PDB file of C-alpha atoms and ligand atoms in Angstrom:
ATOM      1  CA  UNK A   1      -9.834  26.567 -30.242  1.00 37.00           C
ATOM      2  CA  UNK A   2     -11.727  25.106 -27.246  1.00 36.00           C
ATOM      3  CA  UNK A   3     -10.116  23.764 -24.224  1.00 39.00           C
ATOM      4  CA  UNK A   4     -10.834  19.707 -24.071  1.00 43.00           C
ATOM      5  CA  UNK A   5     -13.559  19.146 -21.816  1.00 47.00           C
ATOM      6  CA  UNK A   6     -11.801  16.532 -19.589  1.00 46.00           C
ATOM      7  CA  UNK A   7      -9.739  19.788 -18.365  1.00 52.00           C
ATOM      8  CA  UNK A   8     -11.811  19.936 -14.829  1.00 55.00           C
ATOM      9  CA  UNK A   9     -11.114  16.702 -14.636  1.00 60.00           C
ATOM     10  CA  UNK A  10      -7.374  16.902 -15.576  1.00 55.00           C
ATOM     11  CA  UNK A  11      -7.243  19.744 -13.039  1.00 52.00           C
ATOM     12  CA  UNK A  12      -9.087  18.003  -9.599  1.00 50.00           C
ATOM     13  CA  UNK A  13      -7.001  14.615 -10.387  1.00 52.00           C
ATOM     14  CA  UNK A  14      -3.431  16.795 -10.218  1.00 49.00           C
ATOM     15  CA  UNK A  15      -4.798  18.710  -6.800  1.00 47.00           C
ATOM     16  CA  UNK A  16      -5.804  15.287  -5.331  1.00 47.00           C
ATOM     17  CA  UNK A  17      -2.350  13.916  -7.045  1.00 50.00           C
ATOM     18  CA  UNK A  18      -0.272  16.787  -5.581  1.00 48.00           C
ATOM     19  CA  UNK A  19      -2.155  16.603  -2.032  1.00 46.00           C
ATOM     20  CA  UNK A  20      -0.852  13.004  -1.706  1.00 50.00           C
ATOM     21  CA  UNK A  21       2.260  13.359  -2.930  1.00 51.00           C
ATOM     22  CA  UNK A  22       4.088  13.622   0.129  1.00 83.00           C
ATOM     23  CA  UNK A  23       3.207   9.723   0.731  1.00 94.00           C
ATOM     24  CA  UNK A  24       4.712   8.231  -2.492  1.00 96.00           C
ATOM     25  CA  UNK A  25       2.733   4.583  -3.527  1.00 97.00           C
ATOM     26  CA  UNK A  26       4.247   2.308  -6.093  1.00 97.00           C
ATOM     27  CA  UNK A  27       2.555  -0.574  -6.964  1.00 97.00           C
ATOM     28  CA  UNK A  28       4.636  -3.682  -6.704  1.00 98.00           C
ATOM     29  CA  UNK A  29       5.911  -6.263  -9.097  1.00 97.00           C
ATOM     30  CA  UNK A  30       7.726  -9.951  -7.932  1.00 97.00           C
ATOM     31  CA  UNK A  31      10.927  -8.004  -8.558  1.00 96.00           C
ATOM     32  CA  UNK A  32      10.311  -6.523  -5.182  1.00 97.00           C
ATOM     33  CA  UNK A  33      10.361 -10.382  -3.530  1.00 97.00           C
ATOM     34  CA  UNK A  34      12.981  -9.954  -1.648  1.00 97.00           C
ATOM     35  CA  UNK A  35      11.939  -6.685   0.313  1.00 98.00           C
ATOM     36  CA  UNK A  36       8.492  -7.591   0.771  1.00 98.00           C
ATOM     37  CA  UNK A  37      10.165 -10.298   2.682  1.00 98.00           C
ATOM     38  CA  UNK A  38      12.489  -7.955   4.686  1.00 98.00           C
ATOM     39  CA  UNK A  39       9.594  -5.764   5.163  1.00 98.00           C
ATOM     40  CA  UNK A  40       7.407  -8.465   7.000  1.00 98.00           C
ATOM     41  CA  UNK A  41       9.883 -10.067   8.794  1.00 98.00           C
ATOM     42  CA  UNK A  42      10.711  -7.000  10.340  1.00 98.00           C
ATOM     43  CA  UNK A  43       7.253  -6.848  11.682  1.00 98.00           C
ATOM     44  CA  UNK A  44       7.389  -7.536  15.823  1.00 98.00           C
ATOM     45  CA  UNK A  45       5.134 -10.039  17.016  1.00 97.00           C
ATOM     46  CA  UNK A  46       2.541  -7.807  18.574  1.00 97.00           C
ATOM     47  CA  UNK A  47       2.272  -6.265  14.577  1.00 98.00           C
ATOM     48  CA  UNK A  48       2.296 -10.082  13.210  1.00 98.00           C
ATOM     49  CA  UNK A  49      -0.675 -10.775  14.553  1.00 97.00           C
ATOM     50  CA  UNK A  50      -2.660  -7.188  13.575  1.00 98.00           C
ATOM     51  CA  UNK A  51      -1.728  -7.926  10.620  1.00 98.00           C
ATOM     52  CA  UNK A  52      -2.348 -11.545  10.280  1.00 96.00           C
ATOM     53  CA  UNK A  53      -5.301 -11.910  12.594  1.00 93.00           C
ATOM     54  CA  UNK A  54      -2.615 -14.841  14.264  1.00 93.00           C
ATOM     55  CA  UNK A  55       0.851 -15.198  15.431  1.00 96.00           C
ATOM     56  CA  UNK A  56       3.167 -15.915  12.271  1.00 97.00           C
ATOM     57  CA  UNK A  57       6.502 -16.960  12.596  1.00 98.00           C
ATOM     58  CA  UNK A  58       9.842 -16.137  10.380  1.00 98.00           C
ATOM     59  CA  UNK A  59       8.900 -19.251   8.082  1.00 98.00           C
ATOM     60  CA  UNK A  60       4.949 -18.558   7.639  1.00 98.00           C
ATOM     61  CA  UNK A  61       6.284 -15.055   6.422  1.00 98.00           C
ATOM     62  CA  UNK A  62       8.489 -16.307   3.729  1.00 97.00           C
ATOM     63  CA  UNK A  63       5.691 -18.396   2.280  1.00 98.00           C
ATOM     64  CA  UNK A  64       3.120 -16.144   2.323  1.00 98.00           C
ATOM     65  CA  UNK A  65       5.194 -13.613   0.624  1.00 98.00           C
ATOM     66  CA  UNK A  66       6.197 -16.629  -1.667  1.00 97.00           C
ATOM     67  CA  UNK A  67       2.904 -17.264  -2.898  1.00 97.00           C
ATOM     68  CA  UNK A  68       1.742 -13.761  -4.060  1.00 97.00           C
ATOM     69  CA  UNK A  69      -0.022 -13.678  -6.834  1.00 97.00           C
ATOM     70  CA  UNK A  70       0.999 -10.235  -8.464  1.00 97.00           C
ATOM     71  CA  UNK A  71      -0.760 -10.823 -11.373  1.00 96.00           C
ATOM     72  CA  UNK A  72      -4.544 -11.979  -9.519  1.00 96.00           C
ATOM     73  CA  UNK A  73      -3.706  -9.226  -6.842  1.00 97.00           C
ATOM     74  CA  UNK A  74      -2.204  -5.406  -6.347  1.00 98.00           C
ATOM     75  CA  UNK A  75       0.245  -5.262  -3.713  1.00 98.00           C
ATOM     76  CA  UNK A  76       1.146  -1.324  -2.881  1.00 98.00           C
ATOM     77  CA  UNK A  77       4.403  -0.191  -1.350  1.00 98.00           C
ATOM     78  CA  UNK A  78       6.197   3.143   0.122  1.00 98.00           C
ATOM     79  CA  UNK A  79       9.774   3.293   0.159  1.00 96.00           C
ATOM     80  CA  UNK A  80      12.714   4.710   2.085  1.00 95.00           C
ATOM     81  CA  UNK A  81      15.618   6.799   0.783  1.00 92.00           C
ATOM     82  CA  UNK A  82      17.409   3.378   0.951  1.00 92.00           C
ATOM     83  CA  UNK A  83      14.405   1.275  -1.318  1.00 94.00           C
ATOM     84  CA  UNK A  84      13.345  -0.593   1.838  1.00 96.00           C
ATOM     85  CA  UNK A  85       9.392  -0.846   2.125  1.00 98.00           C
ATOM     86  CA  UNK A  86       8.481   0.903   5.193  1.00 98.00           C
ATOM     87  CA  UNK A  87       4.937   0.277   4.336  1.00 98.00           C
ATOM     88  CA  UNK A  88       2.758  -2.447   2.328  1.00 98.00           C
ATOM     89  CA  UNK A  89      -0.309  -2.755   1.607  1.00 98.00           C
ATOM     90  CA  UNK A  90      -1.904  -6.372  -0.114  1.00 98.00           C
ATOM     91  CA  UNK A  91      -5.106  -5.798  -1.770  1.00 98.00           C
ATOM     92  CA  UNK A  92      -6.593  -9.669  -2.404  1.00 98.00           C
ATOM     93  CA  UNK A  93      -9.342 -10.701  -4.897  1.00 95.00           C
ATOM     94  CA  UNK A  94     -11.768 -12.468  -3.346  1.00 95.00           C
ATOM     95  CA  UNK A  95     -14.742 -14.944  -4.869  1.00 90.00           C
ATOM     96  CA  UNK A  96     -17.360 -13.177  -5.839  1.00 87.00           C
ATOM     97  CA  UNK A  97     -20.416 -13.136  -3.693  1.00 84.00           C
ATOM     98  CA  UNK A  98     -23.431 -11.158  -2.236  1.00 84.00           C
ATOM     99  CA  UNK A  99     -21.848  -7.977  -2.182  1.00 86.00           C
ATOM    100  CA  UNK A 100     -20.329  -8.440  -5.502  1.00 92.00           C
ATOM    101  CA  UNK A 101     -16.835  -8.108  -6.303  1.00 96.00           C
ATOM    102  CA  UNK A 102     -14.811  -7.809  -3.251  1.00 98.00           C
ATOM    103  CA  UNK A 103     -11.039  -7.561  -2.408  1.00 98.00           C
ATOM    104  CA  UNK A 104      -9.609  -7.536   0.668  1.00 98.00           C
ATOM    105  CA  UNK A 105      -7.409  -4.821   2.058  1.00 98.00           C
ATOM    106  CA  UNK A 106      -4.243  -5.660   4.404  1.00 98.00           C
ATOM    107  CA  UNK A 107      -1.658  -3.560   5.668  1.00 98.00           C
ATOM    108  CA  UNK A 108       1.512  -3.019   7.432  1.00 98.00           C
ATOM    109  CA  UNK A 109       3.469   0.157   8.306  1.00 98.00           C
ATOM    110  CA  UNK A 110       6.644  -0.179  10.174  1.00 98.00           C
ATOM    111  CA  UNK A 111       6.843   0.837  13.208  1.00 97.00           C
ATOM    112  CA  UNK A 112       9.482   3.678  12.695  1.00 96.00           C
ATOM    113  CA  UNK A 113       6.979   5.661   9.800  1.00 97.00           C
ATOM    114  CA  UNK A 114       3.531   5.216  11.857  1.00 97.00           C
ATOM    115  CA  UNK A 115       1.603   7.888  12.372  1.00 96.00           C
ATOM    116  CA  UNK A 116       2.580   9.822   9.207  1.00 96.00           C
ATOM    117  CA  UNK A 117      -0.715   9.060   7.137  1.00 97.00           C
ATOM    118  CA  UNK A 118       0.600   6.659   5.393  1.00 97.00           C
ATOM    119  CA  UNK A 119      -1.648   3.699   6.978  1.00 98.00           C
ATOM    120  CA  UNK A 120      -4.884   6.095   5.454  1.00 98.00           C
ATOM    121  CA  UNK A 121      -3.246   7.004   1.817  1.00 97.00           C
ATOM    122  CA  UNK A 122      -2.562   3.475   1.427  1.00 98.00           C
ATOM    123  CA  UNK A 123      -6.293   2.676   1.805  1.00 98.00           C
ATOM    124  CA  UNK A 124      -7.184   5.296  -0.342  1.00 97.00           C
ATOM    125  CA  UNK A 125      -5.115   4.223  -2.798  1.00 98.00           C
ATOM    126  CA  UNK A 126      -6.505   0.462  -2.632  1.00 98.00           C
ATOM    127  CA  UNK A 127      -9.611   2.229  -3.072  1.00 98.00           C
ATOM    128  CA  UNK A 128      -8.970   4.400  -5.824  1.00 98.00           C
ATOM    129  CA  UNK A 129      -7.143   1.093  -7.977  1.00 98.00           C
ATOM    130  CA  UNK A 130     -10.286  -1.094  -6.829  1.00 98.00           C
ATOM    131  CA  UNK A 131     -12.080   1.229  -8.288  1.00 98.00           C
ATOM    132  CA  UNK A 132     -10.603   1.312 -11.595  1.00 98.00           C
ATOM    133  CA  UNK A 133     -10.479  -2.529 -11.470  1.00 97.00           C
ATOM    134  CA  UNK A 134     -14.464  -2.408 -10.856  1.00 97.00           C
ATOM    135  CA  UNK A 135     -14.566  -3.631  -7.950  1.00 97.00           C
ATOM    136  CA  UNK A 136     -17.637  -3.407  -6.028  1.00 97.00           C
ATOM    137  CA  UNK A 137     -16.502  -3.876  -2.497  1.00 97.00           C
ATOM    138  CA  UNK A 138     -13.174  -3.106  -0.510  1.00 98.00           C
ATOM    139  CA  UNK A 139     -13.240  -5.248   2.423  1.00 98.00           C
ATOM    140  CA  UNK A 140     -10.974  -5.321   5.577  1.00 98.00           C
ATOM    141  CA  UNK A 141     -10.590  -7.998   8.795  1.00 97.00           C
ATOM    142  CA  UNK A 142      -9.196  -6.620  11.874  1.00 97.00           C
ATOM    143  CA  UNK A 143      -9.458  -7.434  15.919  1.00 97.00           C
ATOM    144  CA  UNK A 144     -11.329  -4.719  17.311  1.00 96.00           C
ATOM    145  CA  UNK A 145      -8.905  -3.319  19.213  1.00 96.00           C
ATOM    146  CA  UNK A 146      -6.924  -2.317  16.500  1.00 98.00           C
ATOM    147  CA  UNK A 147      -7.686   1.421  17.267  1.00 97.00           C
ATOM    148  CA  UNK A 148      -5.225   3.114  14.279  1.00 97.00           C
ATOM    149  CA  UNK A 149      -6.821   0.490  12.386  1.00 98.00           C
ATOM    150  CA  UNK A 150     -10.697   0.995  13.049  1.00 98.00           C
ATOM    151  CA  UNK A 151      -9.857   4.945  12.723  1.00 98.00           C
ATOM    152  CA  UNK A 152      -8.724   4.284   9.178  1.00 98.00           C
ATOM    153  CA  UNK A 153     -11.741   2.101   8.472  1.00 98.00           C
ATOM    154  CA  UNK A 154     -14.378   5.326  10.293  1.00 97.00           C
ATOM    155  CA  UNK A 155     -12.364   7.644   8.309  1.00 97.00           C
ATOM    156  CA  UNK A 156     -13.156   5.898   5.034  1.00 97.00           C
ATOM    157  CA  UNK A 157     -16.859   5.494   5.865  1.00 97.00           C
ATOM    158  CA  UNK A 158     -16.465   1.861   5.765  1.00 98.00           C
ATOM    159  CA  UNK A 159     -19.969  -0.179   7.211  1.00 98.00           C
ATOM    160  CA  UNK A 160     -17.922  -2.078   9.959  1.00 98.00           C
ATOM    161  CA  UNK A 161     -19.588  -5.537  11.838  1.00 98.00           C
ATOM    162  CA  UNK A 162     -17.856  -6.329  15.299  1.00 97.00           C
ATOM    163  CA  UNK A 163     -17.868 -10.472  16.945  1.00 97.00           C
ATOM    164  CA  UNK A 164     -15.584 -12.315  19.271  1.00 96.00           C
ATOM    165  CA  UNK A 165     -13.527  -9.306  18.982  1.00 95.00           C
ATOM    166  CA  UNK A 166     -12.628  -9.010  15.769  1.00 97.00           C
ATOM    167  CA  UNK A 167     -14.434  -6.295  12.838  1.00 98.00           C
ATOM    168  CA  UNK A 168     -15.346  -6.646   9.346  1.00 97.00           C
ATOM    169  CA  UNK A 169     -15.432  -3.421   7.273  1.00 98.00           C
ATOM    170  CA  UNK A 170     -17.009  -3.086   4.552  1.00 97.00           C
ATOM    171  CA  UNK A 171     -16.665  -0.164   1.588  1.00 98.00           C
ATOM    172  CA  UNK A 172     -19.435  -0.089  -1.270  1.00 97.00           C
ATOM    173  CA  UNK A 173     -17.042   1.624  -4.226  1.00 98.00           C
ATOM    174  CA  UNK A 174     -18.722   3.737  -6.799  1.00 97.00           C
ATOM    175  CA  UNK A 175     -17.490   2.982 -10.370  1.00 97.00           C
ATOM    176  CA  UNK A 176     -14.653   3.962 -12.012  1.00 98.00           C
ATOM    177  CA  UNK A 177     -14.679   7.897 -13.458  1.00 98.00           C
ATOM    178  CA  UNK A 178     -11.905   9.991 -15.466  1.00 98.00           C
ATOM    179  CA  UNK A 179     -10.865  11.459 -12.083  1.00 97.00           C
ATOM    180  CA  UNK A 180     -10.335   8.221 -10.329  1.00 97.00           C
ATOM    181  CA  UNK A 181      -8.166   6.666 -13.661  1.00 97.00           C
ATOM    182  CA  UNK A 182      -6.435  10.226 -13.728  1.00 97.00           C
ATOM    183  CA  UNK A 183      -5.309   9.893 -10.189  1.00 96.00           C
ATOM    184  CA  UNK A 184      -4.278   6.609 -10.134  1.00 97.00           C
ATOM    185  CA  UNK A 185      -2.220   7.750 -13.239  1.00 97.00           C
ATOM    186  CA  UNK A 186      -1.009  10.912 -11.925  1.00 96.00           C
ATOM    187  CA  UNK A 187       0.163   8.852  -8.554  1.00 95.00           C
ATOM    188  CA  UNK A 188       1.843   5.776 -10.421  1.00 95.00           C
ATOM    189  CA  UNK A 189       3.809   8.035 -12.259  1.00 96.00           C
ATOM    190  CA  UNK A 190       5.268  10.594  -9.301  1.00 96.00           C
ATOM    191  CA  UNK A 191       6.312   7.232  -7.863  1.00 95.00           C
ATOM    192  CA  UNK A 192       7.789   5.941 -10.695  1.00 95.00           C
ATOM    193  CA  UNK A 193       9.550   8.932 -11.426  1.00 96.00           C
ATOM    194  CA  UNK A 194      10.546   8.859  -7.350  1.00 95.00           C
ATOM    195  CA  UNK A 195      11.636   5.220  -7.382  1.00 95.00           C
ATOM    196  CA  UNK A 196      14.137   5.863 -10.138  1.00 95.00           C
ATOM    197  CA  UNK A 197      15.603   9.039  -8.614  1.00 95.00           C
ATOM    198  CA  UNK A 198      16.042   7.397  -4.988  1.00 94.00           C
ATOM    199  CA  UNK A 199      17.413   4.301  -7.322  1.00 94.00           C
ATOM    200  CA  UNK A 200      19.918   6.745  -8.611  1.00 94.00           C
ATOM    201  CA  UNK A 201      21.319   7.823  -5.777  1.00 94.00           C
ATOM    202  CA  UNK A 202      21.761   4.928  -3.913  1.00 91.00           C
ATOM    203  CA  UNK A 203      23.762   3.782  -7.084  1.00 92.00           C
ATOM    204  CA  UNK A 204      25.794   7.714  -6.682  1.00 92.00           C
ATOM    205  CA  UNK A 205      26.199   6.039  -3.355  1.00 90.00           C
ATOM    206  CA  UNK A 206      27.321   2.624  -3.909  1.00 89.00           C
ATOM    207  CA  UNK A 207      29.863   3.878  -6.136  1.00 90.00           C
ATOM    208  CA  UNK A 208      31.299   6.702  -3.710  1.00 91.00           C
ATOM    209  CA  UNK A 209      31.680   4.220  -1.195  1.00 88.00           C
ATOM    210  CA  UNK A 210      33.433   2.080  -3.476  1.00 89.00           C
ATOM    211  CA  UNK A 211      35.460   4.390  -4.997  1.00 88.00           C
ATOM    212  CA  UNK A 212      36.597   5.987  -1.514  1.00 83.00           C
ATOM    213  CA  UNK A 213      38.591   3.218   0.103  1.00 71.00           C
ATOM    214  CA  UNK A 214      40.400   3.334  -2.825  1.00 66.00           C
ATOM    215  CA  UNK A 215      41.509   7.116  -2.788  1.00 59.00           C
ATOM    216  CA  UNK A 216      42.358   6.488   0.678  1.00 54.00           C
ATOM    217  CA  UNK A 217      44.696   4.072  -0.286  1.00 48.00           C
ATOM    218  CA  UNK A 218      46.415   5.726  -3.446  1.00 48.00           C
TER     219      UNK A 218
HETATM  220  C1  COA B 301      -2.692   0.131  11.344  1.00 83.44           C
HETATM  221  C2  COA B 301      -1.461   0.792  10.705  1.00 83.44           C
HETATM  222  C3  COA B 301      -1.365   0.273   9.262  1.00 83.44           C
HETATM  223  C4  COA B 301      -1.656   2.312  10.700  1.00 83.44           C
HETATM  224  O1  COA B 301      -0.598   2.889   9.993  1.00 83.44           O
HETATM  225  P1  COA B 301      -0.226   4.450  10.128  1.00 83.44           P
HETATM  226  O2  COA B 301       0.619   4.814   8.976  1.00 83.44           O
HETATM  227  O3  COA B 301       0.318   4.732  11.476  1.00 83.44           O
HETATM  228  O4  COA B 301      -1.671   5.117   9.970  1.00 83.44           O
HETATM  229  P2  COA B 301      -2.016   6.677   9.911  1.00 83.44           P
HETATM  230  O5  COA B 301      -0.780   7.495  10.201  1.00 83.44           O
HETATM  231  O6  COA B 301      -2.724   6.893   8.634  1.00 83.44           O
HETATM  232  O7  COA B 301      -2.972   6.840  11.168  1.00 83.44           O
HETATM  233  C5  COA B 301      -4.231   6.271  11.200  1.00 83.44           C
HETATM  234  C6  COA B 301      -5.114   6.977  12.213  1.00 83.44           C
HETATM  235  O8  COA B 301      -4.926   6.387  13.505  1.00 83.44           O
HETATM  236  C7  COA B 301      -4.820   7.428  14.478  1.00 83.44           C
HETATM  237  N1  COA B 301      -4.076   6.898  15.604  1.00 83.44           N
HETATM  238  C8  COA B 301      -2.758   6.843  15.802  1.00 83.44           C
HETATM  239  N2  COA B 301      -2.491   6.234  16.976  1.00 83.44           N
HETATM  240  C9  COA B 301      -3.666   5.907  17.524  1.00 83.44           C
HETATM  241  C10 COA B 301      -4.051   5.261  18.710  1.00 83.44           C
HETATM  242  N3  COA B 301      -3.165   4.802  19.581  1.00 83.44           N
HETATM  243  N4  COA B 301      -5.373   5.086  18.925  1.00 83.44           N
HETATM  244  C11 COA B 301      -6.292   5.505  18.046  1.00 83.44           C
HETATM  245  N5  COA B 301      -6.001   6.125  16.881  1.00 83.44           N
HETATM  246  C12 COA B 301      -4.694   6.313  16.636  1.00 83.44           C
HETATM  247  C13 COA B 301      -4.095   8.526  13.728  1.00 83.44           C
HETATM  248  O9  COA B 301      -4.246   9.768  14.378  1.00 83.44           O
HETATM  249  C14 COA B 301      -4.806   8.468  12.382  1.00 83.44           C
HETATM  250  O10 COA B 301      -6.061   9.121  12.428  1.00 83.44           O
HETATM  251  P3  COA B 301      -6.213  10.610  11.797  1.00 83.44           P
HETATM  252  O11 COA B 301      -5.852  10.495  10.346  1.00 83.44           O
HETATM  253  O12 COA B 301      -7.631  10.950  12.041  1.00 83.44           O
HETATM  254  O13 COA B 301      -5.237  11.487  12.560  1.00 83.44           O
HETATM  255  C15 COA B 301      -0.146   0.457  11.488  1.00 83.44           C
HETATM  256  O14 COA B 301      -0.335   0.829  12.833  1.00 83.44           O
HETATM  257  C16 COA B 301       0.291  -0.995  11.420  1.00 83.44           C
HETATM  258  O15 COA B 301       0.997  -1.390  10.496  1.00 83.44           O
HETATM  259  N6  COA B 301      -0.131  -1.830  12.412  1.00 83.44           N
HETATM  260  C17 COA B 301       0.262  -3.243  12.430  1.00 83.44           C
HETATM  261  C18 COA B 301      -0.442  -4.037  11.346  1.00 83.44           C
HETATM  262  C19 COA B 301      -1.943  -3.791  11.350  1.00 83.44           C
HETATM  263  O16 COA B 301      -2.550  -3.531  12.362  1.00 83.44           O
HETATM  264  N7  COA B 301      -2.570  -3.891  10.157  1.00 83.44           N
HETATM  265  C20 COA B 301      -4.000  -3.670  10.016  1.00 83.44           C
HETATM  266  C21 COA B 301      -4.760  -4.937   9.876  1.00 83.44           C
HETATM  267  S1  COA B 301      -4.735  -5.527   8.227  1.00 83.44           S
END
């Protein structure tokens, strides 16, 4: 009997899936409202207005996280031990124009997990699901001196247009292939799989705590 030939295949998506998997993505659904909300809101002001291009206050947060669209556009998180997001990435569907489709790439890392990589395996895997989603272009606003930032955008080979400051990147996506669907697979599922087991135990933990005072008291 012959092997299936999507085996190669098979094979680079779990090396690229296992090289990742210290930085664990899910993809987010509205049931994750409420910490997308703590997540932002513990941005400081400096990371605000990275990330927003402008100062944002507490109330500006709440309605931008409000009026997600989870079902128009992908929004990517990484988790603590305790299910907070210490990382989020928003990847927006824009109109179509000249260069295509295009969606637009924004994304915050707390301050406490930065410079761990996750900043670059988030973009890769906005990438990687843009791809899949045929998109044509990833595209990404920043000011200039956003140095962590513009690395991320070099690293990825993005085409990158500087003005008043601020930079445009621009990355042309090749189409979809087995690997990139594999991967995406491969990734969604170590998450999933990681999501439930951190779920788990901060359940075990819940419970021990409740169940603690009590043997104190008997
Ligand atoms: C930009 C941001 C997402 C990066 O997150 P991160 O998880 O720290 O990113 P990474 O760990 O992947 O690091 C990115 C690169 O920046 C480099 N870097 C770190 N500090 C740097 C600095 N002060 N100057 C230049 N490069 C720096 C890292 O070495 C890394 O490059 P490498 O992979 O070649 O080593 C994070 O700083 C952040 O949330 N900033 C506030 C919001 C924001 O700016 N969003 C972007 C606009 S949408």
């Amino acid at each position: 009997m012959t092997a299936p030939n999507h085996t190669p295949d098979v094979a680079r998506a779990t090396v690229a899936a296992n090289e990742r998997s210290s930085v664990l993505i899910r993809e987010l659904t509205s049931g994750d409202i409420h910490r997308l909300q703590r997540h932002f809101l513990a941005l400081g002001e400096e990371d605000r207005l990275l990330r927003f291009g402008q100062a944002v206050s507490d109330d500006i947060i709440t309605r931008y996280v409000a009026s997600l669209d989870f079902s128009r556009d992908s929004v990517f998180g990484v988790y603590d031990d305790n299910l907070a997001l210490v990382a989020v990435a928003h990847v927006a569907q824009l109109p179509d124009g000249k260069k295509g489709r295009v969606a637009e790439f924004g994304v915050s890392v707390l301050e406490s997990a930065r410079g761990l990589g996750i900043g670059s395996r988030l973009f890769e895997r906005a990438a990687i699901h843009c791809r899949n989603k045929r998109v044509d272009t990833l595209y990404m606003h920043c000011l200039s001196r956003n140095a962590r930032m513009m690395r991320i955008a070099k690293k990825a080979g993005m085409e990158i247009n500087f003005a008043y400051g601020e930079a445009d990147g621009y990355l042309s996506l090749p189409p979809a292939d087995t690997q990139s669907m594999l991967s995406e697979m491969m990734q969604d599922q170590i998450a999933a799989f990681d999501y439930a087991l951190k779920r788990q135990l901060r359940n075990a933990r819940r419970l021990v705590g409740a169940l603690l005072p009590n043997q104190r008291a008997a």
